Short mmCIF file of C-alpha atoms in Angstrom, two decimals:
data_model
loop_
_atom_site.label_atom_id
_atom_site.label_comp_id
_atom_site.label_asym_id
_atom_site.label_seq_id
_atom_site.Cartn_x
_atom_site.Cartn_y
_atom_site.Cartn_z
CA MET A 812 -83.94 211.41 2.59
CA PHE A 813 -80.84 210.00 0.93
CA ARG A 814 -81.59 206.39 1.78
CA ASN A 815 -84.91 206.67 -0.03
CA LEU A 816 -83.33 207.94 -3.21
CA ALA A 817 -84.58 205.54 -5.90
CA TRP A 818 -83.07 204.85 -9.28
CA GLN A 819 -85.79 203.17 -11.28
CA PRO A 820 -84.95 200.47 -13.86
CA SER A 821 -86.83 202.55 -16.42
CA ASP A 822 -83.96 205.04 -16.27
CA GLY A 823 -81.92 202.56 -18.27
CA LEU A 824 -78.90 203.30 -16.07
CA PRO A 825 -77.27 201.20 -13.36
CA GLN A 826 -77.81 202.22 -9.77
CA PRO A 827 -74.97 204.51 -8.69
CA ILE A 828 -72.59 203.30 -6.02
CA GLY A 829 -73.49 206.28 -3.93
CA LEU A 830 -74.72 209.81 -3.80
CA GLY A 831 -72.32 212.18 -2.08
CA TRP A 832 -73.45 215.32 -0.32
CA LEU A 833 -71.35 218.00 1.30
CA ASP A 834 -73.58 219.87 3.73
CA PRO A 835 -72.70 221.28 7.18
CA GLY A 836 -76.00 220.13 8.64
CA LEU A 837 -75.99 216.65 7.21
CA PRO A 838 -73.33 213.95 7.22
CA PHE A 839 -71.91 212.77 3.93
CA TRP A 840 -73.74 209.62 2.88
CA GLN A 841 -73.19 206.89 0.31
CA LYS A 842 -74.20 203.28 -0.08
CA SER A 843 -70.73 202.02 0.72
CA ARG A 844 -69.11 204.48 3.08
CA PRO A 845 -65.46 205.07 2.10
CA LYS A 846 -62.76 205.24 4.74
CA ARG A 847 -61.43 208.54 3.49
CA PRO A 848 -63.11 211.98 2.98
CA PRO A 849 -65.69 211.87 0.17
CA LEU A 850 -64.01 214.20 -2.31
CA LEU A 851 -60.68 212.46 -1.81
CA TYR A 852 -62.52 209.21 -2.49
CA LEU A 853 -63.80 210.69 -5.75
CA LEU A 854 -60.33 211.98 -6.60
CA ARG A 855 -58.90 208.51 -6.07
CA ARG A 856 -61.31 207.18 -8.69
CA CYS A 857 -60.23 209.97 -11.06
CA LYS A 858 -56.64 208.81 -10.90
CA LYS A 859 -57.77 205.84 -12.97
CA GLN A 860 -60.57 207.29 -15.04
CA LYS A 861 -59.11 210.75 -15.72
CA ALA A 862 -62.57 212.20 -16.35
CA LEU A 863 -65.62 213.31 -14.36
CA GLY A 864 -69.17 214.17 -15.29
CA PHE A 865 -69.60 217.82 -14.31
CA ASP A 866 -72.49 220.26 -14.00
CA CYS A 867 -73.62 223.23 -11.91
CA GLU A 868 -76.97 224.62 -10.78
CA TRP A 869 -77.94 228.08 -9.59
CA VAL A 870 -80.97 230.27 -8.96
CA THR A 871 -82.06 233.15 -11.18
CA GLU A 872 -83.96 235.99 -9.53
CA LYS A 873 -85.46 238.80 -11.58
CA SER A 874 -83.34 237.79 -14.59
CA LYS A 875 -80.18 237.98 -12.50
CA ARG A 876 -78.07 234.90 -11.93
CA GLN A 877 -77.22 234.15 -8.30
CA PRO A 878 -73.92 232.48 -7.27
CA VAL A 879 -73.54 228.81 -8.17
CA ALA A 880 -75.49 226.85 -5.54
CA LEU A 881 -74.65 223.26 -6.44
CA ILE A 882 -71.81 221.40 -8.13
CA GLN A 883 -72.45 217.88 -9.43
CA LEU A 884 -69.59 215.44 -10.07
CA SER A 885 -69.78 211.82 -11.12
CA SER A 886 -67.28 209.09 -11.91
CA PHE A 887 -68.00 206.61 -14.69
CA ASP A 888 -68.77 203.80 -12.26
CA GLY A 889 -71.60 205.80 -10.70
CA TYR A 890 -70.12 207.49 -7.64
CA CYS A 891 -71.87 210.87 -7.56
CA ALA A 892 -71.11 213.86 -5.39
CA LEU A 893 -73.41 216.85 -4.91
CA ILE A 894 -71.71 219.81 -3.26
CA ARG A 895 -74.02 222.51 -1.91
CA LEU A 896 -71.95 225.68 -2.15
CA SER A 897 -74.98 227.75 -1.17
CA GLU A 898 -74.92 226.09 2.25
CA ILE A 899 -71.20 225.89 2.97
CA LYS A 900 -70.58 229.41 1.56
CA ALA A 901 -66.97 228.62 0.61
CA MET A 902 -65.08 226.39 -1.77
CA PRO A 903 -63.45 223.42 0.02
CA ALA A 904 -59.72 223.24 -0.70
CA CYS A 905 -59.91 219.62 -1.87
CA LEU A 906 -62.71 220.51 -4.31
CA LYS A 907 -60.76 223.50 -5.62
CA ASP A 908 -57.73 221.28 -6.21
CA LEU A 909 -59.88 218.76 -8.06
CA LEU A 910 -61.48 221.37 -10.31
CA GLU A 911 -58.13 223.01 -11.07
CA ASP A 912 -56.43 219.69 -11.85
CA GLU A 913 -55.77 219.90 -15.59
CA THR A 914 -55.08 216.16 -15.84
CA ILE A 915 -58.75 215.37 -15.14
CA TYR A 916 -61.34 216.27 -17.78
CA LYS A 917 -64.62 217.77 -16.54
CA VAL A 918 -67.12 216.70 -19.16
CA GLY A 919 -70.60 217.97 -19.87
CA VAL A 920 -72.52 220.29 -22.18
CA ALA A 921 -71.15 223.87 -22.07
CA PRO A 922 -68.95 223.15 -19.00
CA LYS A 923 -66.76 226.14 -19.85
CA ASP A 924 -69.69 228.45 -19.10
CA ASP A 925 -70.13 226.82 -15.69
CA GLY A 926 -66.41 227.30 -15.15
CA LYS A 927 -66.72 231.02 -15.86
CA TYR A 928 -69.43 231.33 -13.21
CA LEU A 929 -67.26 229.48 -10.66
CA LEU A 930 -64.42 231.87 -11.44
CA ILE A 931 -66.67 234.88 -10.87
CA ASP A 932 -68.39 233.50 -7.77
CA TYR A 933 -65.61 231.58 -6.02
CA SER A 934 -62.33 232.56 -7.78
CA VAL A 935 -61.82 228.97 -8.92
CA VAL A 936 -60.02 228.55 -12.25
CA ILE A 937 -61.48 225.28 -13.49
CA LYS A 938 -59.19 223.51 -15.96
CA SER A 939 -59.69 220.91 -18.69
CA THR A 940 -63.41 221.40 -19.25
CA LEU A 941 -64.57 219.34 -22.22
CA ASP A 942 -67.78 219.99 -24.14
CA LEU A 943 -69.30 216.67 -25.23
CA ARG A 944 -70.55 218.24 -28.44
CA HIS A 945 -66.98 218.45 -29.78
CA LEU A 946 -66.67 214.68 -29.41
CA ALA A 947 -70.15 214.15 -30.83
CA ASP A 948 -69.09 215.89 -34.04
CA GLN A 949 -66.03 213.66 -34.30
CA ALA A 950 -68.05 210.53 -33.54
CA GLY A 951 -70.68 211.30 -36.17
CA VAL A 952 -73.41 211.88 -33.59
CA GLU A 953 -75.66 214.90 -34.03
CA ALA A 954 -74.65 217.40 -31.38
CA GLY A 955 -77.36 218.71 -29.10
CA GLY A 956 -78.14 219.29 -25.45
CA LEU A 957 -77.49 216.71 -22.75
CA ALA A 958 -80.97 215.21 -23.10
CA SER A 959 -80.57 214.88 -26.85
CA LEU A 960 -77.14 213.24 -26.54
CA ALA A 961 -78.42 210.90 -23.82
CA SER A 962 -81.25 209.79 -26.07
CA LYS A 963 -78.96 209.20 -29.06
CA THR A 964 -76.10 207.46 -27.23
CA LEU A 965 -77.64 205.83 -24.14
CA GLY A 966 -81.21 205.43 -25.30
CA VAL A 967 -82.55 207.08 -22.14
CA ALA A 968 -84.88 210.05 -21.66
CA LEU A 969 -83.81 212.67 -19.15
CA ASP A 970 -86.43 214.68 -17.31
CA LYS A 971 -85.73 218.27 -18.34
CA SER A 972 -88.95 219.73 -16.96
CA TRP A 973 -88.60 223.45 -16.32
CA ARG A 974 -90.16 222.93 -12.90
CA ILE A 975 -87.05 221.03 -11.83
CA ARG A 976 -84.50 222.97 -13.86
CA CYS A 977 -85.75 226.28 -12.51
CA SER A 978 -86.47 225.05 -8.99
CA ASN A 979 -84.89 226.50 -5.86
CA TRP A 980 -81.37 225.06 -5.73
CA GLU A 981 -80.66 227.16 -2.64
CA ALA A 982 -83.44 225.52 -0.61
CA GLN A 983 -82.48 224.37 2.87
CA GLU A 984 -83.31 220.82 1.82
CA LEU A 985 -83.46 219.62 -1.78
CA THR A 986 -86.27 217.34 -2.86
CA GLN A 987 -85.72 213.79 -4.00
CA LYS A 988 -86.48 214.86 -7.59
CA GLN A 989 -83.88 217.61 -7.40
CA GLN A 990 -81.26 215.21 -6.08
CA LYS A 991 -81.98 212.68 -8.80
CA TYR A 992 -82.02 215.33 -11.53
CA ALA A 993 -78.70 216.81 -10.38
CA ALA A 994 -76.92 213.48 -9.96
CA LEU A 995 -78.19 212.16 -13.30
CA ASP A 996 -76.94 215.20 -15.21
CA ALA A 997 -73.38 214.56 -14.06
CA HIS A 998 -73.55 210.77 -14.32
CA VAL A 999 -75.10 210.74 -17.79
CA ALA A 1000 -72.42 213.18 -19.00
CA ILE A 1001 -69.55 210.81 -18.13
CA ARG A 1002 -71.43 207.85 -19.63
CA ILE A 1003 -71.95 209.76 -22.89
CA PHE A 1004 -68.27 210.71 -22.85
CA ALA A 1005 -67.24 207.05 -22.67
CA ILE A 1006 -69.49 206.01 -25.55
CA LEU A 1007 -68.38 208.89 -27.78
CA MET A 1008 -64.73 208.09 -27.11
CA GLU A 1009 -65.35 204.48 -28.05
CA LYS A 1010 -67.07 205.57 -31.26
CA ILE A 1011 -64.20 207.87 -32.17
CA GLY A 1012 -61.66 205.13 -32.28
CA ARG A 1013 -61.40 202.93 -29.21
CA LYS A 1014 -60.82 199.27 -30.08
CA ARG A 1015 -61.19 198.29 -26.45
CA SER A 1016 -64.50 198.24 -24.67
CA VAL A 1017 -65.64 201.17 -22.57
CA PHE A 1018 -64.89 199.35 -19.35
CA SER A 1019 -61.40 198.20 -20.35
CA TRP A 1020 -60.07 201.57 -21.38
CA LEU A 1021 -61.74 203.63 -18.67
CA TYR A 1022 -60.23 201.46 -15.96
CA SER A 1023 -56.82 201.15 -17.58
CA THR A 1024 -53.91 203.07 -16.10
CA LYS A 1025 -51.41 202.43 -18.89
CA ASP A 1026 -49.73 205.60 -20.07
CA SER A 1027 -50.19 204.62 -23.72
CA VAL A 1028 -53.95 204.47 -23.29
CA TRP A 1029 -54.17 207.88 -21.66
CA SER A 1030 -51.81 209.46 -24.16
CA GLN A 1031 -54.33 208.34 -26.80
CA LEU A 1032 -57.17 209.78 -24.72
CA ASP A 1033 -55.37 213.12 -24.57
CA LYS A 1034 -54.83 212.92 -28.31
CA TYR A 1035 -58.57 213.30 -28.82
CA CYS A 1036 -59.52 215.37 -25.79
CA SER A 1037 -56.70 217.92 -25.53
CA LEU A 1038 -57.84 219.43 -28.84
CA TYR A 1039 -61.00 220.61 -27.15
CA ALA A 1040 -59.93 221.21 -23.55
CA ASP A 1041 -61.41 224.51 -22.31
CA ALA A 1042 -62.79 225.23 -25.79
CA SER A 1043 -66.25 226.69 -26.30
CA TYR A 1044 -68.49 224.88 -28.76
CA LYS A 1045 -70.14 226.50 -31.75
CA ASN A 1046 -72.78 224.67 -33.72
CA ARG A 1047 -71.79 223.49 -37.18
CA ARG A 1048 -74.66 225.44 -38.63
CA SER A 1049 -72.89 228.63 -37.57
CA GLY A 1050 -70.12 227.77 -40.01
CA THR A 1051 -67.49 226.78 -37.47
CA LYS A 1052 -65.58 223.64 -38.41
CA SER A 1053 -63.99 221.18 -36.05
CA LEU A 1054 -60.31 221.58 -35.24
CA LYS A 1055 -59.60 218.24 -36.87
CA VAL A 1056 -61.11 219.42 -40.16
CA LYS A 1057 -59.31 222.73 -39.95
CA GLU A 1058 -56.00 220.98 -39.30
CA LYS A 1059 -56.50 218.76 -42.36
CA GLU A 1060 -57.41 221.71 -44.56
CA ALA A 1061 -54.40 223.65 -43.34
CA LYS A 1062 -52.05 220.92 -44.47
CA THR A 1063 -53.69 220.34 -47.88
CA ASN A 1064 -54.89 223.79 -48.88
CA LYS A 1065 -52.76 226.68 -47.68
CA GLU A 1066 -54.41 229.26 -49.94
CA ALA A 1067 -57.88 228.44 -48.63
CA LEU A 1068 -56.70 228.89 -45.08
CA LEU A 1069 -55.15 232.26 -45.89
CA GLN A 1070 -58.54 233.48 -47.07
CA SER A 1071 -60.46 231.87 -44.23
CA LYS A 1072 -62.45 234.19 -42.01
CA ARG A 1073 -62.78 231.48 -39.42
CA TYR A 1074 -59.08 231.51 -38.56
CA PRO A 1075 -57.67 234.90 -39.54
CA TYR A 1076 -53.97 234.21 -39.01
CA ALA A 1077 -51.63 234.26 -42.02
CA THR A 1078 -49.70 231.05 -42.51
CA MET A 1079 -46.26 230.84 -44.05
CA GLY A 1080 -45.36 227.98 -46.36
CA LYS A 1081 -41.85 229.28 -47.02
CA PRO A 1082 -39.09 229.51 -44.39
CA LEU A 1083 -39.36 232.43 -42.01
CA TYR A 1084 -35.80 232.19 -40.76
CA ASN A 1085 -33.12 232.73 -43.44
CA ASN A 1086 -30.35 232.58 -40.82
CA CYS A 1087 -28.20 235.28 -42.37
CA TYR A 1088 -25.40 236.64 -40.18
CA LEU A 1089 -24.76 240.17 -38.98
CA GLU A 1090 -21.23 241.02 -37.81
CA ALA A 1091 -19.60 243.90 -35.97
CA PRO A 1092 -16.82 245.84 -37.77
CA ASP A 1093 -14.16 243.58 -36.22
CA GLY A 1094 -15.93 240.42 -37.45
CA GLU A 1095 -17.56 239.43 -34.16
CA LEU A 1096 -20.94 237.79 -34.71
CA LEU A 1097 -23.79 239.94 -33.43
CA CYS A 1098 -26.86 237.93 -34.40
CA THR A 1099 -28.67 235.98 -37.07
CA CYS A 1100 -31.28 237.85 -39.09
CA ASP A 1101 -33.44 237.48 -42.18
CA LYS A 1102 -32.18 238.31 -45.64
CA LYS A 1103 -34.28 241.43 -45.96
CA LYS A 1104 -32.76 243.00 -42.86
CA ALA A 1105 -29.22 242.06 -43.88
CA LEU A 1106 -29.61 243.66 -47.31
CA TRP A 1107 -31.26 246.72 -45.73
CA TYR A 1108 -27.91 247.62 -44.14
CA VAL A 1109 -26.08 246.97 -47.42
CA GLU A 1110 -28.46 249.13 -49.48
CA ARG A 1111 -27.85 252.03 -47.10
CA THR A 1112 -24.10 251.60 -47.39
CA THR A 1113 -23.82 250.90 -43.65
CA ALA A 1114 -22.65 247.31 -44.16
CA ASP A 1115 -20.78 245.14 -46.67
CA ILE A 1116 -21.40 241.60 -47.84
CA VAL A 1117 -18.48 239.44 -46.73
CA LYS A 1118 -19.96 236.06 -47.65
CA GLU A 1119 -22.71 234.93 -50.01
CA ASP A 1120 -23.62 231.53 -48.54
CA PRO A 1121 -24.75 231.83 -45.88
CA LEU A 1122 -25.29 235.52 -46.47
CA THR A 1123 -23.06 237.41 -44.02
CA VAL A 1124 -22.87 241.20 -43.78
CA ARG A 1125 -20.45 243.27 -41.70
CA LEU A 1126 -21.44 246.64 -40.26
CA ARG A 1127 -19.35 249.72 -41.00
CA PHE A 1128 -20.26 251.29 -37.66
CA GLU A 1129 -19.95 250.26 -34.05
CA PRO A 1130 -23.31 248.86 -32.81
CA SER A 1131 -24.82 250.13 -29.57
CA GLY A 1132 -24.19 246.77 -27.93
CA ARG A 1133 -22.43 243.44 -28.44
CA SER A 1134 -23.57 239.89 -27.75
CA VAL A 1135 -22.92 239.27 -24.05
CA GLY A 1136 -23.66 236.13 -22.03
CA ALA A 1137 -26.42 233.61 -22.69
CA VAL A 1138 -28.76 236.41 -23.78
CA GLY A 1139 -26.37 237.46 -26.53
CA ARG A 1140 -25.66 233.89 -27.59
CA TYR A 1141 -29.40 233.28 -28.00
CA TYR A 1142 -29.52 235.79 -30.88
CA GLN A 1143 -26.42 234.25 -32.50
CA LEU A 1144 -27.97 230.79 -32.84
CA LYS A 1145 -29.59 229.51 -36.04
CA LYS A 1146 -33.36 229.27 -35.79
CA GLU A 1147 -35.22 226.26 -37.16
CA ASN A 1148 -38.22 226.57 -39.44
CA LYS A 1149 -40.55 224.21 -37.62
CA CYS A 1150 -43.31 224.20 -35.03
CA VAL A 1151 -41.67 224.48 -31.62
CA VAL A 1152 -44.35 222.22 -30.12
CA CYS A 1153 -44.73 219.25 -32.47
CA GLY A 1154 -41.91 219.79 -34.96
CA ASP A 1155 -44.12 220.11 -38.08
CA THR A 1156 -42.18 221.70 -40.97
CA GLN A 1157 -44.97 222.37 -43.50
CA THR A 1158 -46.75 225.62 -42.61
CA PHE A 1159 -46.13 228.09 -39.80
CA ILE A 1160 -47.86 230.88 -37.96
CA ARG A 1161 -46.02 233.34 -35.75
CA LYS A 1162 -47.06 232.99 -32.13
CA ASN A 1163 -46.61 235.85 -29.71
CA VAL A 1164 -45.93 234.08 -26.42
CA VAL A 1165 -46.71 237.37 -24.67
CA PRO A 1166 -49.95 238.48 -26.44
CA ARG A 1167 -49.82 241.76 -28.33
CA GLU A 1168 -52.67 243.26 -26.33
CA TYR A 1169 -50.21 243.51 -23.42
CA ARG A 1170 -46.84 243.75 -25.18
CA LYS A 1171 -47.85 246.72 -27.34
CA LEU A 1172 -48.23 248.71 -24.11
CA PHE A 1173 -44.74 247.86 -22.85
CA PRO A 1174 -42.05 250.59 -22.99
CA ASP A 1175 -39.62 250.43 -25.92
CA ILE A 1176 -36.78 249.31 -23.65
CA MET A 1177 -38.55 245.94 -23.33
CA LYS A 1178 -39.34 245.55 -27.03
CA ASP A 1179 -36.49 247.00 -29.10
CA HIS A 1180 -34.50 244.43 -31.08
CA SER A 1181 -36.12 241.55 -29.24
CA SER A 1182 -37.71 238.62 -31.08
CA HIS A 1183 -37.40 236.22 -28.15
CA ASP A 1184 -41.15 235.83 -27.62
CA VAL A 1185 -42.07 235.18 -31.26
CA VAL A 1186 -42.02 231.46 -32.03
CA LEU A 1187 -43.34 229.34 -34.88
CA LEU A 1188 -46.35 227.04 -34.50
CA CYS A 1189 -48.24 224.87 -36.96
CA VAL A 1190 -51.93 225.64 -37.51
CA HIS A 1191 -53.20 223.05 -35.07
CA CYS A 1192 -50.81 224.01 -32.27
CA HIS A 1193 -51.52 227.70 -32.86
CA GLN A 1194 -55.25 227.12 -32.45
CA LEU A 1195 -54.73 225.00 -29.36
CA SER A 1196 -52.39 227.58 -27.81
CA ASN A 1197 -54.87 230.41 -28.39
CA ILE A 1198 -57.63 228.37 -26.77
CA ARG A 1199 -55.49 227.71 -23.70
CA ASP A 1200 -54.39 231.35 -23.47
CA GLN A 1201 -57.96 232.30 -22.59
CA ALA A 1202 -57.66 230.74 -19.14
CA VAL A 1203 -54.71 233.05 -18.32
CA ARG A 1204 -56.61 236.07 -19.61
CA GLU A 1205 -59.49 235.18 -17.33
CA ARG A 1206 -57.18 234.80 -14.33
CA LEU A 1207 -55.57 238.16 -15.09
CA ALA A 1208 -59.02 239.70 -15.48
CA ALA A 1209 -59.95 238.53 -11.98
CA LEU A 1210 -56.59 239.42 -10.43
CA CYS A 1211 -56.29 242.88 -11.97
CA HIS A 1212 -60.01 243.79 -11.91
CA ALA A 1213 -59.76 244.10 -15.69
CA PRO A 1214 -62.91 242.64 -17.30
CA LEU A 1215 -62.45 241.10 -20.72
CA GLY A 1216 -64.21 242.80 -23.58
CA THR A 1217 -67.82 241.82 -24.28
CA ALA A 1218 -70.59 243.29 -26.38
CA GLN A 1219 -71.55 245.42 -23.38
CA ARG A 1220 -68.00 246.30 -22.34
CA GLY A 1221 -66.41 246.86 -25.74
CA LYS A 1222 -64.90 250.11 -26.97
CA PHE A 1223 -68.00 250.64 -29.08
CA THR A 1224 -71.55 249.63 -28.28
CA GLU A 1225 -74.80 249.57 -30.18
CA ASP A 1226 -77.53 251.97 -29.11
CA SER A 1227 -80.49 249.63 -28.63
CA VAL A 1228 -83.09 252.39 -28.94
CA GLY A 1229 -81.42 253.78 -32.04
CA LYS A 1230 -81.35 250.30 -33.53
CA ARG A 1231 -85.12 249.95 -33.04
CA ILE A 1232 -85.74 253.37 -34.60
CA LYS A 1233 -83.57 252.48 -37.59
CA SER A 1234 -85.27 249.11 -38.00
CA ALA A 1235 -88.76 250.63 -37.82
CA ALA A 1236 -87.91 253.29 -40.39
CA ARG A 1237 -86.46 250.76 -42.83
CA ALA A 1238 -89.49 248.52 -42.46
CA LEU A 1239 -91.78 251.44 -43.30
CA LEU A 1240 -89.58 252.54 -46.19
CA TYR A 1241 -89.10 249.22 -47.93
CA GLN A 1242 -91.72 246.71 -46.75
CA SER A 1243 -94.57 249.20 -46.78
CA ARG A 1244 -93.77 250.05 -50.41
CA ARG A 1245 -94.04 246.39 -51.37
CA ASN A 1246 -97.39 246.17 -49.52
CA VAL A 1247 -96.16 243.36 -47.33
CA LEU A 1248 -96.56 245.29 -44.07
CA PRO A 1249 -99.93 244.80 -42.34
CA GLU A 1250 -101.82 248.01 -41.67
CA ALA A 1251 -101.86 247.46 -37.90
CA ARG A 1252 -98.10 246.90 -37.87
CA ARG A 1253 -97.54 250.00 -40.01
CA LYS A 1254 -99.47 252.18 -37.57
CA GLU A 1255 -97.62 250.67 -34.63
CA LEU A 1256 -94.25 251.52 -36.19
CA GLU A 1257 -95.32 255.04 -37.12
CA GLU A 1258 -96.48 255.72 -33.55
CA PHE A 1259 -93.18 254.40 -32.25
CA LEU A 1260 -91.20 256.72 -34.53
CA LEU A 1261 -93.26 259.77 -33.62
CA GLN A 1262 -92.54 259.10 -29.94
CA HIS A 1263 -88.88 259.73 -30.73
CA TYR A 1264 -89.54 262.67 -33.06
CA PRO A 1265 -91.77 264.83 -30.78
CA ASP A 1266 -91.47 267.86 -33.08
CA GLN A 1267 -93.10 265.93 -35.93
CA VAL A 1268 -96.86 265.42 -36.26
CA GLU A 1269 -96.77 262.86 -39.06
CA VAL A 1270 -94.37 260.39 -40.59
CA THR A 1271 -92.92 261.80 -43.79
CA GLU A 1272 -90.50 260.43 -46.37
CA GLU A 1273 -87.83 262.82 -45.07
CA LEU A 1274 -88.31 261.59 -41.49
CA LEU A 1275 -88.05 257.96 -42.60
CA GLN A 1276 -84.87 258.62 -44.58
CA ASP A 1277 -83.34 260.38 -41.59
CA ALA A 1278 -84.32 257.63 -39.14
CA ALA A 1279 -83.20 254.84 -41.48
CA ASN A 1280 -79.68 256.27 -41.58
CA ILE A 1281 -79.04 257.21 -37.97
CA GLN A 1282 -75.78 256.08 -36.39
CA THR A 1283 -76.41 253.26 -33.93
CA ILE A 1284 -72.79 252.38 -33.10
CA VAL A 1285 -71.54 254.73 -30.40
CA GLU A 1286 -68.35 254.98 -28.42
CA ASN A 1287 -68.59 253.44 -24.97
CA THR A 1288 -67.52 256.19 -22.58
CA GLN A 1289 -67.24 253.61 -19.78
CA PHE A 1290 -64.83 251.44 -21.77
CA GLU A 1291 -61.70 250.29 -19.96
CA SER A 1292 -59.11 248.34 -21.90
CA HIS A 1293 -58.37 244.95 -20.35
CA GLY A 1294 -54.77 245.11 -21.56
CA GLU A 1295 -54.20 248.61 -20.17
CA LYS A 1296 -55.60 247.70 -16.76
CA VAL A 1297 -53.47 244.55 -16.55
CA VAL A 1298 -50.29 246.39 -17.56
CA ASP A 1299 -51.06 249.19 -15.10
CA TYR A 1300 -51.64 246.63 -12.32
CA PHE A 1301 -48.22 245.06 -12.83
CA LEU A 1302 -46.53 248.44 -13.22
CA LYS A 1303 -47.73 249.32 -9.74
CA GLY A 1304 -47.04 245.84 -8.38
CA ASP A 1305 -44.48 243.22 -9.33
CA GLY A 1306 -43.36 244.94 -12.53
CA LEU A 1307 -43.85 244.14 -16.21
CA LEU A 1308 -41.10 241.53 -16.21
CA ARG A 1309 -43.31 239.39 -13.99
CA LEU A 1310 -46.21 239.70 -16.45
CA GLU A 1311 -43.90 238.49 -19.21
CA GLU A 1312 -42.80 235.55 -17.10
CA ILE A 1313 -46.41 234.54 -16.37
CA TRP A 1314 -47.08 234.17 -20.10
CA ARG A 1315 -43.83 232.36 -20.82
CA GLU A 1316 -44.41 229.93 -17.97
CA HIS A 1317 -47.95 229.35 -19.20
CA PHE A 1318 -46.75 228.59 -22.74
CA LEU A 1319 -44.21 226.05 -21.51
CA LYS A 1320 -46.69 224.39 -19.16
CA SER A 1321 -49.75 224.37 -21.41
CA MET A 1322 -48.07 223.41 -24.70
CA GLU A 1323 -45.04 221.41 -23.50
CA PRO A 1324 -42.96 222.42 -26.57
CA ARG A 1325 -40.31 219.89 -27.59
CA HIS A 1326 -38.40 222.06 -30.07
CA MET A 1327 -37.84 225.40 -28.35
CA PRO A 1328 -34.74 227.35 -29.43
CA GLU A 1329 -31.68 226.67 -27.33
CA LEU A 1330 -31.16 229.25 -24.55
CA TRP A 1331 -34.81 230.39 -24.69
CA SER A 1332 -35.48 231.60 -21.15
CA VAL A 1333 -38.43 232.59 -18.99
CA LYS A 1334 -36.26 235.36 -17.53
CA HIS A 1335 -34.83 236.50 -20.86
CA ASN A 1336 -35.68 240.19 -20.59
CA GLU A 1337 -34.46 240.42 -17.01
CA GLU A 1338 -31.08 239.00 -18.08
CA ARG A 1339 -31.03 241.24 -21.16
CA LEU A 1340 -31.76 244.38 -19.17
CA ARG A 1341 -29.19 243.44 -16.56
CA VAL A 1342 -26.51 243.36 -19.28
CA LYS A 1343 -27.58 246.83 -20.44
CA TRP A 1344 -27.55 248.06 -16.85
CA ASP A 1345 -24.03 246.76 -16.30
CA GLU A 1346 -22.89 248.46 -19.51
CA GLY A 1347 -24.45 251.77 -18.42
CA ARG A 1348 -27.06 251.74 -21.20
CA LEU A 1349 -29.99 251.70 -18.80
CA SER A 1350 -31.13 254.54 -16.53
CA GLN A 1351 -33.24 254.64 -13.40
CA GLU A 1352 -36.01 256.13 -15.52
CA HIS A 1353 -35.91 253.05 -17.72
CA LEU A 1354 -36.35 250.84 -14.69
CA LYS A 1355 -39.21 252.99 -13.47
CA SER A 1356 -40.97 252.63 -16.83
CA ILE A 1357 -41.18 248.85 -16.33
CA GLY A 1358 -42.25 249.06 -12.69
CA LEU A 1359 -38.88 248.35 -11.05
CA THR A 1360 -36.51 250.26 -8.81
CA ARG A 1361 -33.56 247.92 -9.28
CA LEU A 1362 -32.49 244.78 -11.11
#
């Protein structure tokens, strides 16, 4: 079957080098057989191109999605691989490594959604998905589906017939049309990617920059692509602006950003850190703090000002603890008012390295007098960090059996029947009065209402007023907090300190901050609690509250 696969000139695309197929009953085939395993051959090509066309297919039965049946991957030069997961029943290790390699962009339309299905079906955490529509916006190309983008950028028409799209992707043997459709989706995606990148700002030709291995070229590629890695796309008509536009507005119009509903995080244009000093009664430095906190002690006559510039106050009482070791020295250091990632000094947003949805559930012993996990980020880096945090949330959701909140799983849900009753009543109340409701429709709505008011024989004004004001938002009795389930999982397992470390490690790896405070540590709380334990300020009950038996 493979050798008869035809790529007609009318497609407007060059003939691919080969079509790869991973199937236990059929050998892997391509026009020029590589000497190494097929997926490794594809991976070798990615080392140069750093991007793959990516798509998935599955079967839907009775409105229920079945596990992903087929993964399509394509390099820019036309080497396509179709991997039939429905036949092999498991995810090959080399494929898993490729999908989880964050240095290789998986490009397509809505690839993040496909990634979510792979996570659910095969526990694969796909990284660096890139929705082509983000780049289309930046390139000045009207964003649309894959077929629309292919028409606008490549001048080719993709066959998006529902007969192929909705065909049986779990069939024992796929038809020639299915193979061509699947391979083209992935191959066209990477071709569109190349053209959009060139439009955005590439001075070199598509071929020269895609095949280049110079670090400078790929650092420029990341400059455009990292903004949108693993980010869902929302159409401009929904009111969502591109990150690039938001970043520009943040720098030129702080007040507008403060009022923005699209990014509801308060920015600070003035310094957050005043770097005032707090001393023990004998003059030993305890920590730096903001001016408000320093004066709070003075106003309560529990401290005296010993120096005006920089403001230094000395306590009149012995504090519960002194600054000991690297942990103590961390709080003595001056903090810089700049983004810890890029160094921007204009506007800041506080970033909780360990998200509040988890940290708020930690015992006080882990939170008291600890600002270690609050860092400053500029608007752009804050947005990017939040986007990349979602991948960790999804991994924790799978690991801890703690589904993330959705419209169906939220704390409150909308009663669909109640919503219909309310809508029908309002239509009869307001549209019927204006004589814009057809008689047949009016009778239909009245009959519907009477079905839900069996004690009524006719629709009255009182009934309509009652139905139009019923409460449709109800508490979800099945609701389970994602944060609570994750915290509980770690309490019973490796302890909450490990959960903290996961988030800190993620922040360092995903954002690669260049301006982190000196002595900032992944194991900060463990070291801090160990000092308290050695000083006798920590009990066995305290350890138990964080899921540990010893330090």
